[in-house]
Structures are given as C-alpha cells and as structure tokens.
Short mmCIF file of C-alpha atoms in Angstrom, two decimals:
data_model
loop_
_atom_site.label_atom_id
_atom_site.label_comp_id
_atom_site.label_asym_id
_atom_site.label_seq_id
_atom_site.Cartn_x
_atom_site.Cartn_y
_atom_site.Cartn_z
CA MET G 753 -9.63 -11.15 -1.66
CA ILE G 754 -9.67 -10.07 -5.34
CA LYS G 755 -8.97 -12.45 -8.20
CA VAL G 756 -8.58 -10.99 -11.69
CA SER G 757 -8.49 -13.45 -14.59
CA ASP G 758 -7.62 -12.60 -18.20
CA LEU G 759 -9.08 -9.08 -18.04
CA TYR G 760 -9.65 -7.12 -21.25
CA LYS G 761 -10.96 -3.59 -21.70
CA ASN G 762 -11.57 -1.89 -25.03
CA PHE G 763 -12.72 1.66 -25.71
CA ALA G 764 -14.14 1.36 -29.25
CA ASP G 765 -11.14 0.13 -31.29
CA LEU G 766 -8.58 0.95 -28.60
CA GLU G 767 -7.50 -2.09 -26.58
CA VAL G 768 -6.41 -0.74 -23.19
CA LEU G 769 -6.18 -3.94 -21.13
CA LYS G 770 -4.87 -7.03 -22.90
CA GLY G 771 -5.57 -10.05 -20.74
CA VAL G 772 -4.19 -9.10 -17.32
CA SER G 773 -4.49 -11.43 -14.31
CA ALA G 774 -3.75 -10.80 -10.64
CA HIS G 775 -4.47 -11.95 -7.10
CA ILE G 776 -4.77 -9.39 -4.31
CA ARG G 777 -4.66 -10.89 -0.83
CA GLN G 778 -6.17 -9.52 2.34
CA GLY G 779 -3.89 -7.00 4.07
CA GLU G 780 -1.64 -6.68 1.03
CA VAL G 781 -0.49 -3.37 -0.47
CA VAL G 782 -0.12 -3.77 -4.24
CA VAL G 783 1.40 -0.82 -6.12
CA VAL G 784 0.90 -0.64 -9.89
CA VAL G 785 3.57 1.39 -11.71
CA GLY G 786 4.37 2.09 -15.33
CA PRO G 787 4.37 4.79 -18.00
CA SER G 788 1.38 7.04 -18.66
CA GLY G 789 -1.16 5.42 -20.94
CA SER G 790 -0.21 1.87 -19.96
CA GLY G 791 -3.70 1.08 -18.60
CA LYS G 792 -3.04 1.43 -14.86
CA SER G 793 -6.06 3.62 -14.03
CA THR G 794 -8.34 1.57 -16.29
CA PHE G 795 -7.31 -1.59 -14.43
CA LEU G 796 -8.12 0.07 -11.11
CA ARG G 797 -11.50 1.34 -12.32
CA CYS G 798 -12.41 -2.13 -13.59
CA LEU G 799 -11.88 -3.61 -10.11
CA ASN G 800 -15.07 -1.98 -8.82
CA TYR G 801 -16.78 -1.86 -12.22
CA LEU G 802 -16.57 1.91 -12.67
CA GLU G 803 -15.41 0.63 -16.05
CA GLN G 804 -17.09 -2.55 -17.24
CA PRO G 805 -14.54 -5.03 -18.57
CA THR G 806 -14.80 -6.16 -22.18
CA GLY G 807 -13.70 -9.67 -21.25
CA GLY G 808 -12.33 -11.72 -18.40
CA GLU G 809 -13.49 -12.10 -14.83
CA ILE G 810 -13.15 -10.29 -11.49
CA VAL G 811 -14.02 -12.16 -8.30
CA PHE G 812 -14.26 -10.19 -5.03
CA GLU G 813 -14.48 -12.32 -1.87
CA GLY G 814 -15.98 -15.18 -3.87
CA THR G 815 -18.50 -13.00 -5.76
CA VAL G 816 -18.20 -12.92 -9.56
CA LEU G 817 -18.82 -9.24 -10.38
CA SER G 818 -20.05 -9.91 -13.92
CA ASN G 819 -22.98 -11.92 -12.54
CA SER G 820 -26.15 -9.99 -13.36
CA GLN G 821 -27.57 -10.91 -9.92
CA VAL G 822 -24.80 -9.04 -8.10
CA ASN G 823 -25.64 -5.66 -6.57
CA ILE G 824 -22.56 -3.80 -7.80
CA ASN G 825 -23.32 -0.76 -5.63
CA ARG G 826 -23.10 -2.96 -2.56
CA VAL G 827 -19.75 -4.29 -3.76
CA ARG G 828 -18.51 -0.72 -4.26
CA GLN G 829 -19.30 0.04 -0.62
CA GLU G 830 -16.59 -2.49 0.24
CA MET G 831 -14.05 -0.88 -2.13
CA GLY G 832 -13.19 2.68 -1.18
CA MET G 833 -11.92 4.71 -4.14
CA VAL G 834 -9.72 7.80 -3.98
CA PHE G 835 -9.30 9.66 -7.27
CA GLN G 836 -6.63 11.96 -8.70
CA GLN G 837 -9.13 14.80 -8.52
CA PHE G 838 -10.56 14.97 -5.04
CA ASN G 839 -14.23 15.20 -6.15
CA LEU G 840 -15.31 16.92 -2.93
CA PHE G 841 -18.58 18.85 -2.77
CA PRO G 842 -17.45 22.51 -2.62
CA HIS G 843 -20.68 23.77 -0.98
CA MET G 844 -20.35 21.38 1.99
CA THR G 845 -18.01 21.49 4.96
CA VAL G 846 -15.43 18.74 5.10
CA THR G 847 -17.42 17.12 7.92
CA LYS G 848 -20.51 16.92 5.70
CA ASN G 849 -18.41 15.62 2.81
CA VAL G 850 -17.24 12.73 4.98
CA ALA G 851 -20.58 12.10 6.75
CA LEU G 852 -22.75 12.12 3.63
CA SER G 853 -22.15 8.56 2.36
CA PRO G 854 -22.68 6.76 5.69
CA MET G 855 -25.96 8.68 6.07
CA LYS G 856 -27.21 8.22 2.50
CA VAL G 857 -25.95 4.72 1.79
CA LYS G 858 -25.83 3.05 5.19
CA GLY G 859 -28.71 4.91 6.82
CA MET G 860 -26.53 6.14 9.68
CA GLY G 861 -28.04 8.88 11.86
CA GLU G 862 -26.64 12.38 11.43
CA ALA G 863 -25.13 12.64 14.93
CA GLU G 864 -23.35 9.29 14.55
CA ALA G 865 -22.14 10.15 11.04
CA VAL G 866 -20.77 13.51 12.21
CA GLU G 867 -18.99 11.80 15.11
CA LEU G 868 -17.49 9.28 12.67
CA ALA G 869 -16.44 12.08 10.31
CA HIS G 870 -14.71 13.99 13.11
CA SER G 871 -12.90 10.81 14.20
CA LEU G 872 -11.67 10.08 10.66
CA LEU G 873 -10.67 13.69 10.03
CA GLY G 874 -8.64 13.48 13.23
CA GLN G 875 -6.97 10.30 11.94
CA VAL G 876 -5.85 12.09 8.77
CA GLY G 877 -4.58 15.10 10.73
CA LEU G 878 -7.45 17.51 10.06
CA ALA G 879 -9.14 17.73 13.47
CA ASP G 880 -8.82 21.52 13.29
CA LYS G 881 -10.51 21.74 9.86
CA VAL G 882 -13.84 20.05 10.56
CA ASP G 883 -15.86 23.20 9.79
CA ALA G 884 -13.78 24.31 6.80
CA TYR G 885 -14.94 24.14 3.18
CA PRO G 886 -12.83 22.38 0.53
CA GLY G 887 -11.92 25.70 -1.10
CA GLN G 888 -10.25 26.80 2.14
CA LEU G 889 -7.89 23.81 2.16
CA SER G 890 -4.64 23.05 0.39
CA GLY G 891 -4.54 20.30 -2.22
CA GLY G 892 -2.90 17.92 0.22
CA GLN G 893 -5.57 18.62 2.83
CA GLN G 894 -8.34 18.07 0.27
CA GLN G 895 -6.81 14.74 -0.69
CA ARG G 896 -6.74 13.71 2.98
CA VAL G 897 -10.45 14.62 3.25
CA ALA G 898 -11.05 12.37 0.22
CA ASN G 899 -9.23 9.57 2.06
CA ALA G 900 -11.39 10.11 5.16
CA ARG G 901 -14.54 10.10 3.02
CA ALA G 902 -13.61 6.73 1.47
CA LEU G 903 -12.81 5.30 4.92
CA ALA G 904 -16.20 6.44 6.28
CA MET G 905 -17.81 3.55 4.39
CA GLU G 906 -15.56 1.12 6.31
CA PRO G 907 -14.34 -0.56 3.11
CA LYS G 908 -12.43 -3.82 3.00
CA VAL G 909 -10.18 -2.55 0.19
CA MET G 910 -8.93 0.93 -0.70
CA LEU G 911 -8.22 1.76 -4.35
CA PHE G 912 -5.99 4.80 -4.95
CA ASP G 913 -5.72 6.26 -8.46
CA GLU G 914 -2.53 8.37 -8.51
CA PRO G 915 -3.54 10.12 -5.27
CA THR G 916 -0.59 12.52 -5.30
CA SER G 917 -0.41 13.42 -9.00
CA ALA G 918 -2.42 16.65 -8.63
CA LEU G 919 -0.41 17.88 -5.64
CA ASP G 920 2.49 20.27 -5.22
CA PRO G 921 5.67 18.36 -4.29
CA GLU G 922 5.72 19.61 -0.68
CA MET G 923 2.17 18.31 -0.13
CA ILE G 924 2.82 14.80 -1.40
CA ASN G 925 4.42 13.47 1.78
CA GLU G 926 1.49 14.44 4.00
CA VAL G 927 -0.85 12.31 1.85
CA LEU G 928 1.63 9.42 1.62
CA ASP G 929 1.98 9.47 5.42
CA VAL G 930 -1.77 8.88 5.79
CA MET G 931 -1.57 6.00 3.31
CA LYS G 932 1.41 4.49 5.15
CA ASP G 933 -0.59 4.64 8.38
CA LEU G 934 -3.47 2.81 6.68
CA ALA G 935 -1.08 0.14 5.41
CA HIS G 936 0.37 -0.35 8.89
CA LYS G 937 -3.16 -0.88 10.22
CA GLY G 938 -3.63 -3.75 7.76
CA MET G 939 -5.83 -2.13 5.12
CA THR G 940 -5.82 -3.97 1.80
CA MET G 941 -4.75 -1.42 -0.82
CA VAL G 942 -4.27 -1.26 -4.57
CA VAL G 943 -2.36 1.89 -5.47
CA VAL G 944 -1.63 3.30 -8.91
CA SER G 945 1.28 5.66 -8.32
CA HIS G 946 4.37 7.34 -9.72
CA GLU G 947 5.81 7.55 -6.19
CA MET G 948 8.54 4.92 -6.33
CA GLY G 949 9.67 5.69 -2.79
CA PHE G 950 6.20 4.84 -1.50
CA ALA G 951 6.09 1.67 -3.61
CA ARG G 952 9.46 0.61 -2.25
CA GLU G 953 8.70 1.43 1.40
CA VAL G 954 5.06 0.35 1.76
CA GLY G 955 4.24 -2.04 -1.07
CA ASN G 956 4.21 -5.76 -0.46
CA ARG G 957 4.14 -6.31 -4.20
CA VAL G 958 4.85 -4.10 -7.21
CA ILE G 959 3.34 -4.69 -10.65
CA PHE G 960 5.00 -3.03 -13.63
CA MET G 961 2.51 -2.40 -16.41
CA ASP G 962 3.13 -1.39 -20.01
CA GLU G 963 0.88 -1.24 -23.08
CA GLY G 964 -2.05 -2.91 -21.36
CA ARG G 965 -0.13 -5.87 -19.94
CA PHE G 966 1.47 -6.82 -16.63
CA VAL G 967 5.09 -7.09 -17.72
CA GLU G 968 6.65 -8.01 -14.39
CA GLU G 969 5.68 -8.30 -10.75
CA GLY G 970 7.48 -9.05 -7.55
CA SER G 971 8.50 -7.65 -4.20
CA PRO G 972 9.74 -4.03 -4.18
CA GLU G 973 13.25 -5.40 -3.61
CA GLU G 974 13.00 -7.63 -6.69
CA ILE G 975 11.50 -4.98 -8.97
CA PHE G 976 13.65 -2.02 -7.96
CA THR G 977 17.03 -3.69 -7.42
CA ASN G 978 16.93 -6.58 -9.86
CA PRO G 979 14.25 -6.17 -12.57
CA GLN G 980 14.30 -9.03 -15.05
CA ASN G 981 12.33 -7.66 -18.00
CA PRO G 982 14.17 -5.26 -20.36
CA ARG G 983 11.10 -2.99 -20.49
CA THR G 984 11.03 -2.72 -16.68
CA GLN G 985 14.76 -2.06 -16.66
CA ALA G 986 14.43 0.73 -19.24
CA PHE G 987 11.53 2.39 -17.40
CA LEU G 988 13.22 2.33 -13.99
CA SER G 989 16.56 3.52 -15.38
CA LYS G 990 14.85 6.76 -16.45
CA ILE G 991 13.17 7.54 -13.14
CA LEU G 992 15.39 6.12 -10.36
#
C-alpha cells in the first residue's frame, strides 16, 4: 500500500532521516519504536507530506507523491492522522468536531455527517458525550474523539504519532483499546509509540529506529525476544 524508498529529510543543516526504506502492506500494523529524536515522527509526517522529503520517494497505492500533478490533499483524505496533541476545536461539540471534515471536504450533508459522527463516537465508547465540548472531557476521551474524527474521512491508512504520550497512565489503555479494535477490523496502521506492550500485542511488524535510520525490523517476537542489532538490544534492555 505504501512504498518508501531511500527517504531523506533535512531541516536546514540537520539531517533527520538518512535514507530509510519501508513497505507497508494493506491490513498491516507497523509500529515504529526508538529513542526520542530518532526521526520517528518526521518519518510519519513525511508519509502524507505534512513534511516534504528532501530526497527519496513515497508511493501510495501506485501514486508517486512527489509528482507535481498529484493532488496531495486528496491523498491525505486516504491517510487519517492522529497527533500527540489532540488538535480539537474547543468551541465545537465533539459531534461537530467529528462531522466537520466529511461536510467540508467530502460535501456530506449535515444530517448524514452528524449521524456518522454519532456512530463513530459510539464505536470509540463516547456515545454519552456527543454534546460535550472538548474541555469537558479527559485527555483519553479527547484522544478518542481525535480517533473518531480521523475515521470520519474513511481513510485507507491510519497514522498515529505517539497517541498516548500526552495522557495520564490510567487513560492510556482506553485509547490503546480503541486502536486494538481498529487493528482487529483490518485497518492499515503506522504507529509511532513508546507503548511496547501495544507493539508486542498488536503489531505485525516492529521497526526500531535510531539516529534517522531503520536499524532493525521484524515481527514483535523477533524484535522483543531476540534482537540482533546491539543498538536495539541496548535500547530494549533499558525499557523492558
């Protein structure tokens, strides 16, 4: 579904991605782990061109994203993105937060969009919060609204950028449960996360990243029980 070839990203003189390549297949859950500052979030943001790569190529369902003829906004509709910060509109109810994109981008009628929003909010366990405002919700609830908002565009891929990093520990599981449910329904997902339990339980493939490179990748079993690279071994020994 997504093919990344020799991807580079520089910010001025700082080289953040140093020639990474990856294939992400339909229905696969790929979890990217590694120390802070290793380039994980930049890699994720390059996938839908929120950050424009300095070099290399990204192909999404046969479309080369660097092609000037490509409507990148249309591509982004197919890649739902959930950020560390929930980025909800505080002056709108959660229903309006979820319904807004289908109405504005897809031209969906308000009644249909509201019905869709209520359905998705029910799926993420917030059927009783449809008229609440973001400020009335916990962090975990706000993150689940952000998930529902991304799903409202009916994307083919979901990109998660450390979706639990801003949450209190007791709220993390409620967000991970929603993500597990998505995975079980066959959603293609690329997840940047520090949650090794989630990576181990839900990931089909784990990529360990360090200093802008993919150091090692494999199944969760391979990475967590028998890592081959000394850098992977050192990282996991500190956190497992």
